[in-house]
Amino acid sequence: MAENEVNILDGTTFMVCDRSGDIDPNTDAIHGLFAHDTRLLSKWQLTINGESLTTLSIDDVHYFENRFYLVPGSQDVYVNSTLAVRRMHTLNAGLHEDLIIINNDRRPVDLTLRVEVDADFADLFEVKDAALKKKGRHYRRIDGERLILGYERERFRRETIVSATVPAEPDENGLTLTVHIEPHSRWRARLNAEPDLPMPRGLERLTIPGRAARTGRDKQRDLREWLNQAPRLETGWEPLRVTYRQSLIDLAALRFSPFLADDKSVPAAGLPWFMCLFGRDSILTSFQTLPFAPDLAATTLRVLAFRQGSRVDDFREEEPGRILHEMRYGELTVFDDTPHSPYFGSADATPLFLVLLDEYERWTGDADLVRSVEQEARAAIDWINDYADLTGAGYISYRRRNTRNGLENQCWKDSWDGISFRDGRLPSFPRATCELQGYAYDAKMRTARLARAIWNDPAYADRLEREAADLKERFNRDFWVADGEYVALALDGEGRQVDALSSNMGHLLWSGILEEQKAAAVVRHLMSPALFSGWGIRTLAEGEARYNPIGYHVGTIWPFDNSFIAWGLRRYGYADEAARIAAGILDAATFYDGRLPEAFAGSARVETRYPVNYPTACSPQAWSAGAPLLLLRTMLGLRPAGDDLVIRPALPANLDFVALLDIPGRWGRLDAYGRGPAAADRHGLQPAPPQLSAP
């Protein structure tokens, strides 16, 4: 989000406004009140006696609430305002704005307060693409002292109801309030913008996701409970405490309850574009947070299993056993203008679903959940074997079947140029990216364990292990770029190696598919100046033809990407390298007040001395919020082993100590402690320097 924008959010409902609290329709920014993929307010501008307000300060109270301190008009050194204005925005199903106007003068004042209101009811995809035009009918009407803004297209209807808690005069463009304030007194009122989101006929008893669960709840108490249930962090480095707390708060903010989730929560992917269920993002975020909030994984697994593909549908790219990519509820989805009801165009969500299922059971011992989704897990394996191998080579690959508005790249680097040769050429389809094969290997090995230990099917387990062993052997032969000693980014449609040097090969470490000798060479590349900037590992190496330090998937640094690479480094025994990555990412977090963005620029640390912003990064974003949590797990070397928790700490050089207390799992609650090299040398704990790693 831009620095001149302010946001609050609660699940799939969020608001973006300017620094005075207004939603400005004339800005290029993504202003508005949004819920369930629809913009319910596109204008919300407050004036007093015809003057706009000047901001003095802003207080971000909670993720769902903020306060603005203002004065009317433009102030200068010669004129002091005798009026002070406070605006407090709170999200609770809709927007509630509490207004306080304080008269600091010796004389009474009479004011005309005006709020200009509009709602374009744009689908979020229409906000992203201004070329898309509305096909329905806008309307507005006065209902007593309420203004009702509406939009209707056949069975699809959305309304925003604007009202005040004091007498107001509505017209088609807003509300006017007449205010009288005695000397040294104050006036209060609440302005409301509440959505009416009726369900289609026959579905009235169902609720829009997150709606019933969030209404009327004590959100502050809920947040306190969420924070109290998480393990307690103790460390001598205060910025790590700040980052840890901010990550937990952002994850709380992004939770929402989808259909049939029984008031349990899954993480939405990120503000502003991805406030919905994302298969890949929800899975990986749930994985990152297992030692901290395991219930997220349980709900994610149940919801994705329920929504698993069951037929062949080219428009939605659905296939039996496939795990969804993205689910939306806006107008374009309702009328099949877009395929997100749900859309299945992801090649990695299905094997990652199986990876999360096994890791969840290892942490929690919840065999009942594993038994309850056995058929869905087997169907996911069948999808990997029967549908995902588009070339017959035995590798997961992808080629979109929805050529109108499906995704071309269906791996996590899903931008159009995210997969390329070293010389910049784009490869042919189907594309089999390297990390997909690692996920498939890991999925089969983990599902074999579940089959043998919980489903009592050793024959199925043996078969999966044979398939995994065969995949590992072929992969290490076919994807290995011998003259460069690294793993190809992908194989193209003709089986040629797509030879760009990228971060994708780092994911092979946490999957375990790489042979040990090849892993050593991969680690050398990952930690080389071409890929490691000092802050983190770039998505694409410096020197590749398409490298751009501020290109979405072609040179930026993604905290989530780095967190999984660091965890993989620990798996292969590269503890020092994992600690360097953790140090770089956590140092970067200090420049973002503990809230890591979706991505930041790949510029070298020795050149910038601070992380350079990526201009359109989502923030908060779920798997970026999860990155510090997985890095904590990595630094402490946490690994479930039966009913025990293995702890093998390896901290960055200048981090004195880390203690994570009351880690939940099948063992109940346990504590983990780690000392850094500096603390061990001193035989005592002293405050660490302000940064974890030197440039």
XYZ file of C-alpha atoms in Angstrom:
695
model
C 0.000 0.000 0.000
C 1.143 3.564 -0.711
C 2.451 5.731 2.127
C -0.356 8.274 1.654
C -3.031 5.596 2.146
C -4.520 4.271 5.361
C -6.229 0.913 5.643
C -8.170 -1.150 8.110
C -9.422 -4.672 7.584
C -11.366 -7.475 9.139
C -11.301 -10.718 7.185
C -12.618 -10.088 3.680
C -13.910 -6.597 4.577
C -11.452 -3.721 4.260
C -11.243 0.005 3.714
C -8.568 2.087 2.026
C -8.727 5.874 2.416
C -6.479 8.919 2.376
C -4.729 10.362 5.412
C -7.721 12.524 6.345
C -10.079 9.539 6.457
C -11.752 10.316 3.117
C -12.404 7.954 0.251
C -11.431 10.084 -2.736
C -12.981 8.999 -6.060
C -10.588 11.158 -8.076
C -7.366 9.503 -6.989
C -5.511 6.768 -8.831
C -5.221 4.909 -5.537
C -7.434 1.955 -4.688
C -9.738 3.842 -2.333
C -12.985 2.369 -1.091
C -14.868 0.210 1.350
C -14.753 -3.369 0.083
C -16.481 -6.541 1.155
C -16.557 -9.911 -0.571
C -14.929 -8.658 -3.776
C -17.244 -5.651 -4.223
C -16.555 -1.956 -3.613
C -19.430 -0.789 -1.427
C -18.212 2.812 -1.106
C -16.283 4.639 -3.810
C -16.700 8.082 -2.233
C -16.843 9.194 1.411
C -15.760 12.803 1.894
C -16.364 14.897 4.981
C -16.510 18.708 4.991
C -17.359 21.283 7.644
C -18.880 24.536 6.367
C -17.738 23.487 2.900
C -14.088 23.054 3.873
C -12.075 19.872 3.745
C -10.117 18.805 6.814
C -6.384 18.973 7.512
C -4.784 16.011 9.261
C -2.714 16.539 12.399
C -2.055 12.912 13.294
C -3.294 9.358 12.784
C -3.544 6.574 15.333
C -3.705 2.980 14.064
C -5.504 1.636 17.109
C -6.197 -1.894 15.878
C -6.219 -3.607 12.510
C -10.011 -2.990 12.387
C -9.963 0.542 13.828
C -8.090 3.814 13.346
C -8.419 7.423 14.424
C -7.761 10.701 12.644
C -7.104 13.985 14.444
C -7.946 16.961 12.221
C -8.885 20.608 11.950
C -11.157 22.259 9.370
C -9.628 24.056 6.406
C -5.988 24.830 5.661
C -4.079 26.052 8.697
C -1.086 28.379 8.710
C 1.220 29.915 11.270
C -0.979 32.992 11.647
C -4.323 31.269 12.236
C -5.080 28.719 14.948
C -8.220 26.668 14.595
C -10.632 26.723 17.501
C -12.286 23.527 16.247
C -10.771 20.077 16.638
C -12.192 17.067 14.816
C -11.733 13.377 15.594
C -12.785 10.651 13.187
C -12.693 7.026 14.306
C -13.232 4.336 11.667
C -14.299 0.869 12.782
C -15.164 -2.137 10.638
C -18.011 -4.284 11.883
C -19.833 -5.794 8.879
C -19.708 -2.260 7.408
C -18.079 1.083 8.176
C -18.876 2.964 11.371
C -17.393 6.447 11.672
C -17.547 8.033 15.126
C -17.227 11.804 14.912
C -16.282 14.163 17.722
C -16.088 17.924 17.120
C -14.648 20.030 19.956
C -15.296 23.746 20.192
C -12.351 25.353 21.987
C -13.683 28.891 21.487
C -15.366 31.169 24.006
C -18.328 31.535 21.640
C -20.841 28.942 20.428
C -20.568 27.745 16.832
C -23.074 26.622 14.248
C -21.723 24.249 11.639
C -22.908 22.501 8.530
C -21.403 19.063 8.331
C -21.591 17.278 5.004
C -20.582 13.781 3.952
C -20.556 13.174 0.189
C -21.199 9.534 -0.632
C -21.149 7.294 -3.690
C -20.861 3.590 -4.453
C -19.884 2.221 -7.848
C -20.220 -1.423 -6.680
C -17.232 -2.319 -8.799
C -16.082 -5.904 -8.755
C -12.496 -6.047 -7.530
C -11.437 -7.201 -11.004
C -13.104 -4.072 -12.429
C -11.115 -1.936 -9.995
C -7.932 -3.568 -11.320
C -9.002 -3.229 -14.958
C -10.800 0.042 -15.654
C -11.683 -1.165 -19.168
C -14.321 -3.481 -17.716
C -17.746 -1.801 -17.658
C -20.775 -2.432 -15.457
C -23.651 -4.296 -17.096
C -26.305 -3.680 -14.459
C -28.289 -0.719 -13.117
C -27.276 1.696 -10.361
C -29.997 3.235 -8.242
C -30.383 5.336 -5.122
C -33.321 6.265 -2.937
C -34.172 8.126 0.249
C -35.699 6.091 3.054
C -36.555 8.454 5.903
C -33.212 9.781 7.131
C -31.269 7.043 5.318
C -29.655 7.129 1.889
C -29.675 3.779 0.096
C -27.200 3.245 -2.743
C -27.793 0.162 -4.833
C -26.804 -1.897 -7.840
C -28.723 -4.677 -9.547
C -27.981 -7.071 -12.371
C -30.556 -9.835 -12.751
C -30.373 -11.899 -9.536
C -27.278 -10.061 -8.255
C -28.003 -7.117 -5.934
C -25.829 -5.092 -3.583
C -26.797 -2.119 -1.418
C -25.033 0.279 0.915
C -27.208 1.953 3.536
C -25.903 5.313 4.798
C -27.279 6.752 8.024
C -26.424 8.788 11.116
C -27.273 8.466 14.808
C -28.388 12.106 14.970
C -30.921 13.947 12.784
C -29.629 14.199 9.223
C -31.003 15.407 5.913
C -30.245 12.924 3.140
C -30.191 13.619 -0.565
C -29.016 11.516 -3.487
C -25.386 12.535 -2.966
C -24.972 12.268 0.797
C -26.036 13.459 4.223
C -26.151 16.977 5.684
C -26.063 17.524 9.440
C -26.689 20.812 11.230
C -24.529 21.124 14.324
C -24.601 23.583 17.245
C -21.814 23.426 19.858
C -21.632 25.547 22.996
C -18.314 27.122 24.108
C -15.699 24.602 25.250
C -18.067 21.739 24.512
C -18.141 18.807 22.149
C -20.591 17.177 19.749
C -20.745 13.470 18.906
C -22.380 11.379 16.216
C -21.881 8.145 14.347
C -22.064 7.822 10.564
C -22.794 4.347 9.221
C -22.297 2.729 5.825
C -23.680 -0.788 6.129
C -23.879 -3.333 3.326
C -26.953 -5.296 2.375
C -25.736 -8.375 0.509
C -28.792 -10.509 -0.239
C -28.250 -14.100 -1.295
C -29.776 -15.552 -4.478
C -33.149 -17.222 -4.073
C -32.826 -20.602 -2.400
C -29.598 -19.711 -0.617
C -31.011 -17.225 1.896
C -30.031 -19.376 4.861
C -26.356 -19.334 3.936
C -24.149 -16.395 4.840
C -21.525 -14.517 2.934
C -18.144 -15.734 4.254
C -17.061 -14.063 7.461
C -20.273 -12.055 7.792
C -22.121 -13.771 10.635
C -18.949 -14.688 12.485
C -17.670 -11.110 12.628
C -20.841 -9.153 13.399
C -21.308 -7.888 16.952
C -18.212 -9.552 18.302
C -15.773 -8.050 20.760
C -12.841 -7.817 18.375
C -10.441 -6.489 20.974
C -11.107 -9.482 23.212
C -10.769 -11.797 20.227
C -7.398 -10.267 19.347
C -6.167 -10.586 22.938
C -7.170 -14.253 22.982
C -5.434 -14.865 19.654
C -2.202 -13.278 20.904
C -2.372 -15.059 24.249
C -2.800 -18.469 22.619
C 0.367 -18.042 20.555
C 3.761 -18.983 22.025
C 5.482 -16.212 23.959
C 8.702 -14.875 22.460
C 11.617 -13.703 24.572
C 14.721 -12.226 22.973
C 17.336 -9.571 23.579
C 16.654 -7.995 20.187
C 13.586 -5.776 20.512
C 12.862 -5.465 16.742
C 12.281 -9.233 16.641
C 9.619 -8.873 19.334
C 7.962 -6.121 17.288
C 8.040 -8.189 14.100
C 6.689 -11.276 15.867
C 3.778 -9.377 17.406
C 2.977 -7.564 14.150
C 2.984 -10.860 12.254
C 0.502 -12.366 14.693
C -1.721 -9.276 14.488
C -1.669 -9.298 10.677
C -2.582 -12.971 10.612
C -5.467 -12.230 12.970
C -6.628 -9.444 10.673
C -6.565 -11.658 7.586
C -8.638 -14.464 9.113
C -12.120 -15.083 7.785
C -14.683 -17.859 8.017
C -15.660 -19.371 4.664
C -18.825 -21.341 3.974
C -19.247 -24.494 6.067
C -16.264 -23.679 8.290
C -18.324 -23.613 11.524
C -16.940 -20.213 12.551
C -13.360 -21.468 12.134
C -10.913 -19.320 10.231
C -8.634 -19.550 7.229
C -6.193 -16.841 6.131
C -7.058 -14.559 3.233
C -4.046 -14.005 1.004
C -3.437 -10.243 1.224
C -4.627 -6.642 1.010
C -5.956 -5.277 -1.296
C -6.242 -7.663 -4.248
C -6.352 -11.060 -2.603
C -8.832 -10.848 0.273
C -10.251 -14.278 -0.393
C -9.480 -17.966 -0.175
C -6.313 -18.857 -2.105
C -5.304 -22.495 -2.195
C -1.536 -22.065 -2.396
C -1.340 -19.036 -0.107
C -3.654 -20.466 2.531
C -1.732 -23.767 2.535
C 1.729 -22.230 2.813
C 0.607 -19.697 5.437
C -0.952 -22.514 7.456
C 2.328 -24.418 7.152
C 4.344 -21.438 8.386
C 2.061 -20.974 11.388
C 1.762 -24.603 12.572
C 3.910 -24.119 15.722
C 1.951 -20.955 16.542
C -1.699 -21.329 15.404
C -2.351 -24.918 14.242
C -6.105 -24.376 13.964
C -5.539 -22.379 10.765
C -4.153 -25.503 9.099
C -7.025 -27.681 10.278
C -9.665 -25.367 8.830
C -7.712 -24.799 5.623
C -7.441 -28.545 5.033
C -11.151 -29.136 5.677
C -12.303 -26.260 3.472
C -9.999 -27.145 0.574
C -10.956 -30.822 0.824
C -14.636 -29.882 0.649
C -14.027 -27.688 -2.408
C -11.773 -30.213 -4.176
C -12.350 -30.614 -7.904
C -14.735 -33.370 -8.984
C -15.212 -32.912 -12.748
C -13.465 -31.689 -15.870
C -14.343 -28.027 -16.517
C -12.095 -26.154 -18.934
C -13.373 -22.693 -17.994
C -12.553 -23.161 -14.309
C -9.663 -25.525 -15.088
C -11.223 -27.966 -12.660
C -10.237 -31.641 -12.656
C -11.038 -34.504 -10.268
C -8.768 -34.300 -7.241
C -7.387 -30.835 -7.991
C -7.216 -28.295 -5.166
C -8.623 -24.854 -5.899
C -6.509 -21.807 -6.595
C -8.875 -18.912 -5.882
C -12.479 -18.374 -4.835
C -14.404 -15.128 -5.314
C -17.929 -13.825 -4.647
C -18.165 -10.710 -6.820
C -20.448 -9.927 -9.723
C -18.053 -11.103 -12.431
C -17.763 -14.476 -10.739
C -21.522 -14.825 -10.251
C -22.133 -14.325 -13.995
C -19.171 -16.443 -15.154
C -17.367 -13.436 -16.601
C -14.425 -14.757 -14.589
C -13.879 -18.387 -13.562
C -13.381 -17.918 -9.817
C -16.314 -19.918 -8.482
C -13.798 -21.450 -7.706
C -10.901 -21.342 -10.165
C -8.463 -24.263 -10.128
C -5.572 -22.873 -12.206
C -2.762 -23.799 -9.845
C -0.347 -26.680 -10.396
C 1.132 -26.614 -6.896
C -1.835 -26.370 -4.522
C -2.688 -30.062 -4.878
C 0.676 -31.556 -3.828
C 1.051 -28.828 -1.193
C -2.311 -29.848 0.271
C -0.833 -33.295 0.929
C 2.364 -31.817 2.361
C 0.358 -29.694 4.808
C -1.853 -32.646 5.766
C 1.148 -34.708 6.848
C 2.934 -31.836 8.588
C -0.249 -30.959 10.462
C -0.567 -34.516 11.775
C 3.109 -34.578 12.776
C 2.599 -31.440 14.870
C -0.843 -32.084 16.327
C -1.375 -35.860 16.294
C -4.852 -35.213 14.859
C -5.317 -38.565 13.144
C -9.094 -38.055 12.998
C -8.713 -35.208 10.503
C -6.337 -37.322 8.398
C -8.911 -40.145 8.345
C -11.718 -37.729 7.494
C -9.982 -36.529 4.301
C -8.472 -39.846 3.219
C -10.504 -40.024 0.009
C -9.636 -36.434 -0.879
C -5.940 -37.135 -0.251
C -6.030 -40.191 -2.501
C -7.839 -38.150 -5.150
C -5.061 -35.540 -4.941
C -2.466 -38.255 -5.590
C -4.532 -39.449 -8.562
C -4.578 -35.887 -9.935
C -0.775 -35.719 -9.727
C -0.448 -39.022 -11.601
C -3.362 -38.836 -14.039
C -4.004 -35.180 -14.851
C -0.896 -33.143 -13.998
C 1.526 -35.026 -16.291
C 0.641 -33.255 -19.541
C 3.640 -34.489 -21.555
C 3.873 -38.097 -20.380
C 7.356 -37.467 -18.971
C 6.269 -38.116 -15.392
C 6.431 -34.481 -14.235
C 3.774 -32.059 -13.060
C 3.350 -29.448 -15.783
C 0.758 -26.861 -16.708
C -0.876 -25.309 -19.753
C -4.015 -23.270 -19.330
C -7.224 -24.594 -20.793
C -9.095 -21.355 -20.194
C -7.423 -19.236 -22.850
C -9.712 -16.232 -22.257
C -8.844 -15.294 -18.686
C -7.032 -18.227 -17.129
C -3.518 -17.934 -15.750
C -0.663 -18.670 -18.140
C 1.786 -19.478 -15.364
C 0.255 -21.739 -12.730
C 3.171 -21.941 -10.313
C 3.710 -19.394 -7.540
C 5.503 -17.098 -9.987
C 2.297 -16.621 -11.924
C 3.016 -13.344 -13.726
C 3.328 -13.579 -17.514
C 7.139 -13.268 -17.547
C 7.854 -15.163 -14.327
C 9.321 -18.174 -16.174
C 12.004 -17.550 -18.810
C 15.285 -18.757 -20.308
C 18.540 -17.054 -19.336
C 18.451 -15.058 -22.579
C 14.940 -13.801 -21.826
C 12.965 -16.023 -24.193
C 9.699 -17.363 -22.847
C 9.428 -21.172 -22.922
C 6.728 -23.148 -24.678
C 3.932 -24.953 -22.889
C 3.380 -27.218 -21.042
C 5.867 -25.912 -18.481
C 7.177 -28.142 -15.703
C 8.825 -25.866 -13.135
C 11.368 -27.467 -10.860
C 9.703 -26.764 -7.508
C 6.521 -28.549 -8.661
C 8.488 -31.769 -8.896
C 9.872 -31.253 -5.396
C 6.355 -30.744 -4.076
C 5.171 -33.915 -5.848
C 8.059 -35.932 -4.375
C 7.398 -34.608 -0.886
C 3.643 -35.181 -1.240
C 4.116 -38.829 -2.156
C 6.614 -39.503 0.610
C 4.410 -37.857 3.210
C 1.199 -39.487 1.967
C 2.958 -42.842 2.120
C 3.615 -42.239 5.807
C -0.049 -41.409 6.408
C -1.170 -44.472 4.457
C 1.043 -46.769 6.490
C 0.543 -45.189 9.931
C -3.099 -44.061 9.858
C -4.987 -45.566 6.892
C -3.505 -49.021 7.439
C -2.687 -49.444 3.735
C 0.986 -50.494 3.502
C 0.652 -51.576 -0.125
C -0.436 -48.071 -1.133
C 2.414 -46.632 0.940
C 4.945 -48.889 -0.799
C 3.642 -47.845 -4.211
C 3.917 -44.146 -3.404
C 7.461 -44.544 -2.107
C 8.484 -46.346 -5.290
C 6.945 -43.564 -7.388
C 8.745 -40.941 -5.300
C 12.095 -42.706 -5.605
C 11.679 -42.950 -9.376
C 10.737 -39.255 -9.582
C 13.787 -38.252 -7.542
C 16.144 -40.219 -9.776
C 14.707 -38.842 -13.012
C 14.509 -35.298 -11.682
C 18.163 -35.142 -10.626
C 19.101 -36.283 -14.134
C 16.705 -34.250 -16.295
C 16.699 -30.901 -14.481
C 20.407 -30.693 -13.651
C 22.291 -28.047 -15.675
C 25.653 -29.784 -15.702
C 27.839 -26.976 -17.013
C 26.501 -24.517 -14.418
C 25.920 -26.950 -11.572
C 22.423 -25.790 -10.718
C 18.824 -26.857 -11.292
C 16.942 -25.629 -14.340
C 13.997 -23.382 -13.620
C 11.752 -25.647 -15.709
C 11.412 -27.995 -18.651
C 9.500 -26.532 -21.587
C 6.982 -28.262 -23.824
C 9.733 -29.934 -25.843
C 11.572 -31.123 -22.747
C 14.337 -28.513 -23.015
C 15.864 -27.092 -19.856
C 14.706 -23.555 -19.088
C 18.102 -22.491 -17.820
C 17.445 -19.269 -15.874
C 19.048 -19.113 -12.430
C 16.231 -18.518 -9.956
C 15.049 -18.922 -6.381
C 12.733 -21.784 -7.374
C 15.510 -24.300 -6.850
C 15.648 -23.232 -3.200
C 12.272 -24.923 -2.675
C 13.836 -28.247 -3.636
C 15.706 -28.162 -0.344
C 12.631 -28.247 1.861
C 11.035 -30.928 -0.329
C 14.082 -33.205 -0.040
C 14.219 -34.207 -3.712
C 17.806 -33.049 -4.327
C 20.755 -35.408 -4.054
C 23.233 -34.283 -1.394
C 26.060 -33.401 -3.785
C 23.750 -31.381 -6.009
C 22.317 -29.635 -2.962
C 25.775 -28.324 -2.070
C 26.131 -26.710 -5.486
C 22.619 -25.242 -5.298
C 23.397 -23.694 -1.920
C 26.528 -22.042 -3.342
C 24.401 -20.427 -6.040
C 21.667 -19.353 -3.624
C 24.173 -17.595 -1.375
C 26.157 -16.031 -4.227
C 25.929 -12.269 -4.921
C 23.874 -13.000 -8.042
C 20.976 -14.315 -5.950
C 21.576 -13.202 -2.350
C 21.309 -9.422 -2.051
C 22.214 -9.182 1.618
C 18.543 -8.764 2.497
C 17.400 -12.014 0.958
C 17.401 -14.260 -2.092
C 16.127 -12.709 -5.304
C 13.453 -14.407 -7.394
C 15.741 -14.188 -10.441
C 19.520 -13.859 -10.414
C 21.251 -10.635 -11.283
C 22.694 -11.065 -14.777
C 19.739 -12.955 -16.268
C 18.217 -11.223 -19.289
C 14.887 -10.479 -17.610
C 16.391 -9.530 -14.255
C 14.791 -6.409 -12.828
C 15.150 -5.629 -9.105
C 11.656 -4.131 -9.116
C 10.089 -6.735 -11.413
C 7.317 -8.725 -9.740
C 8.829 -12.205 -10.120
C 12.051 -11.347 -11.947
C 14.348 -9.883 -9.327
C 12.382 -8.841 -6.255
C 12.801 -10.488 -2.846
C 9.787 -12.286 -1.382
C 9.914 -12.907 2.377
C 7.777 -16.062 2.126
C 10.100 -17.482 -0.559
C 13.109 -16.858 1.659
C 11.472 -18.382 4.728
C 10.942 -21.710 2.960
C 14.407 -21.659 1.408
C 15.932 -21.051 4.855
C 13.935 -23.929 6.293
C 15.142 -26.156 3.460
C 18.739 -25.162 4.159
C 18.327 -26.429 7.720
C 16.993 -29.736 6.387
C 20.179 -30.275 4.382
C 22.433 -29.189 7.247
C 23.267 -25.633 6.114
C 22.487 -23.912 9.402
C 24.803 -20.923 8.927
C 23.354 -20.120 5.514
C 19.811 -20.412 6.877
C 20.744 -18.025 9.686
C 22.117 -15.480 7.177
C 18.841 -15.472 5.263
C 16.837 -15.192 8.472
C 19.005 -12.291 9.589
C 18.590 -10.430 6.294
C 14.805 -10.793 6.170
C 14.344 -9.908 9.845
C 16.628 -6.881 9.446
C 14.466 -5.782 6.510
C 11.358 -6.114 8.678
C 12.667 -3.410 11.007
C 12.382 -0.879 8.165
C 8.705 -1.817 7.746
C 7.853 -1.501 11.457
C 7.689 -5.273 11.683
C 5.194 -5.762 8.825
C 6.986 -7.463 5.939
C 5.393 -6.610 2.582
C 4.585 -9.079 -0.181
C 7.913 -8.272 -1.825
C 10.625 -5.636 -1.899
C 13.275 -4.715 -4.434
C 16.242 -6.962 -5.125
C 18.755 -4.110 -4.923
C 22.022 -5.044 -3.240
C 22.218 -4.178 0.437
C 25.666 -2.621 0.094
C 24.185 -0.129 -2.383
C 20.996 0.936 -0.602
C 21.583 0.274 3.121
C 17.815 -0.173 3.438
C 15.279 -2.332 1.574
C 13.768 -0.526 -1.414
C 9.992 -0.727 -1.727
C 8.288 -2.680 -4.469
C 5.690 -0.120 -5.612
C 2.511 -2.256 -5.617
C 3.261 -4.828 -2.936
C 0.330 -6.189 -0.947
C 0.526 -5.366 2.747
C -0.425 -6.995 4.973
C -0.034 -10.300 3.182
C -0.568 -13.655 4.843
C 2.535 -15.574 3.831
C 4.719 -12.526 4.437
C 3.253 -12.329 7.936
C 3.988 -16.034 8.263
C 7.617 -15.666 7.144
C 9.037 -14.499 10.513
C 7.252 -17.405 12.195
C 8.834 -19.993 9.911
C 12.188 -18.225 10.333
C 11.833 -18.544 14.106
C 11.146 -22.249 13.666
C 14.200 -22.475 11.403
C 16.528 -20.645 13.780
C 15.423 -22.820 16.707
C 15.543 -25.994 14.617
C 12.054 -27.114 15.664
C 10.954 -30.481 14.297
C 8.266 -32.837 15.580
C 9.500 -36.392 16.128
C 6.759 -38.672 17.365
C 5.430 -37.212 20.607
C 8.559 -35.122 21.122
C 9.743 -31.774 19.794
C 13.328 -31.746 18.546
C 15.122 -28.442 19.196
C 18.425 -27.710 17.388
C 19.034 -23.924 17.566
C 21.324 -22.127 15.121
C 20.912 -18.370 15.490
C 22.438 -15.551 13.405
C 25.884 -14.477 14.572
C 24.797 -11.334 16.409
C 21.533 -12.557 17.912
C 22.181 -13.334 21.572
C 19.224 -15.496 22.488
C 15.707 -16.513 21.504
C 13.180 -18.306 23.689
C 9.812 -19.478 22.396
C 7.602 -20.537 25.271
C 4.486 -22.731 25.270
C 4.777 -24.134 21.749
C 1.600 -26.138 21.084
C 1.658 -29.651 19.654
C 0.905 -33.305 20.273
C 3.226 -33.029 23.286
C 1.013 -30.385 24.902
C 3.105 -27.244 25.398
C 6.904 -27.086 25.344
C 9.570 -24.362 25.472
C 12.484 -23.880 23.077
C 15.660 -21.903 23.802
C 18.547 -20.879 21.599
C 21.768 -18.889 22.124
C 23.681 -17.200 19.382
C 27.453 -17.545 18.889
C 28.158 -14.161 20.460
C 26.249 -15.042 23.636
C 27.932 -18.420 23.864
C 31.365 -16.814 23.595
C 30.567 -14.410 26.422
C 28.919 -17.100 28.561
C 26.093 -14.681 29.228
C 23.184 -12.853 27.619
C 23.735 -9.236 26.614
C 21.656 -6.925 24.413
C 22.279 -7.537 20.726
C 23.280 -4.783 18.276
C 20.503 -3.038 16.344
C 20.841 -5.263 13.267
C 21.313 -8.998 12.972
C 23.592 -9.087 9.964
C 26.187 -6.835 8.445
C 25.751 -5.789 4.817
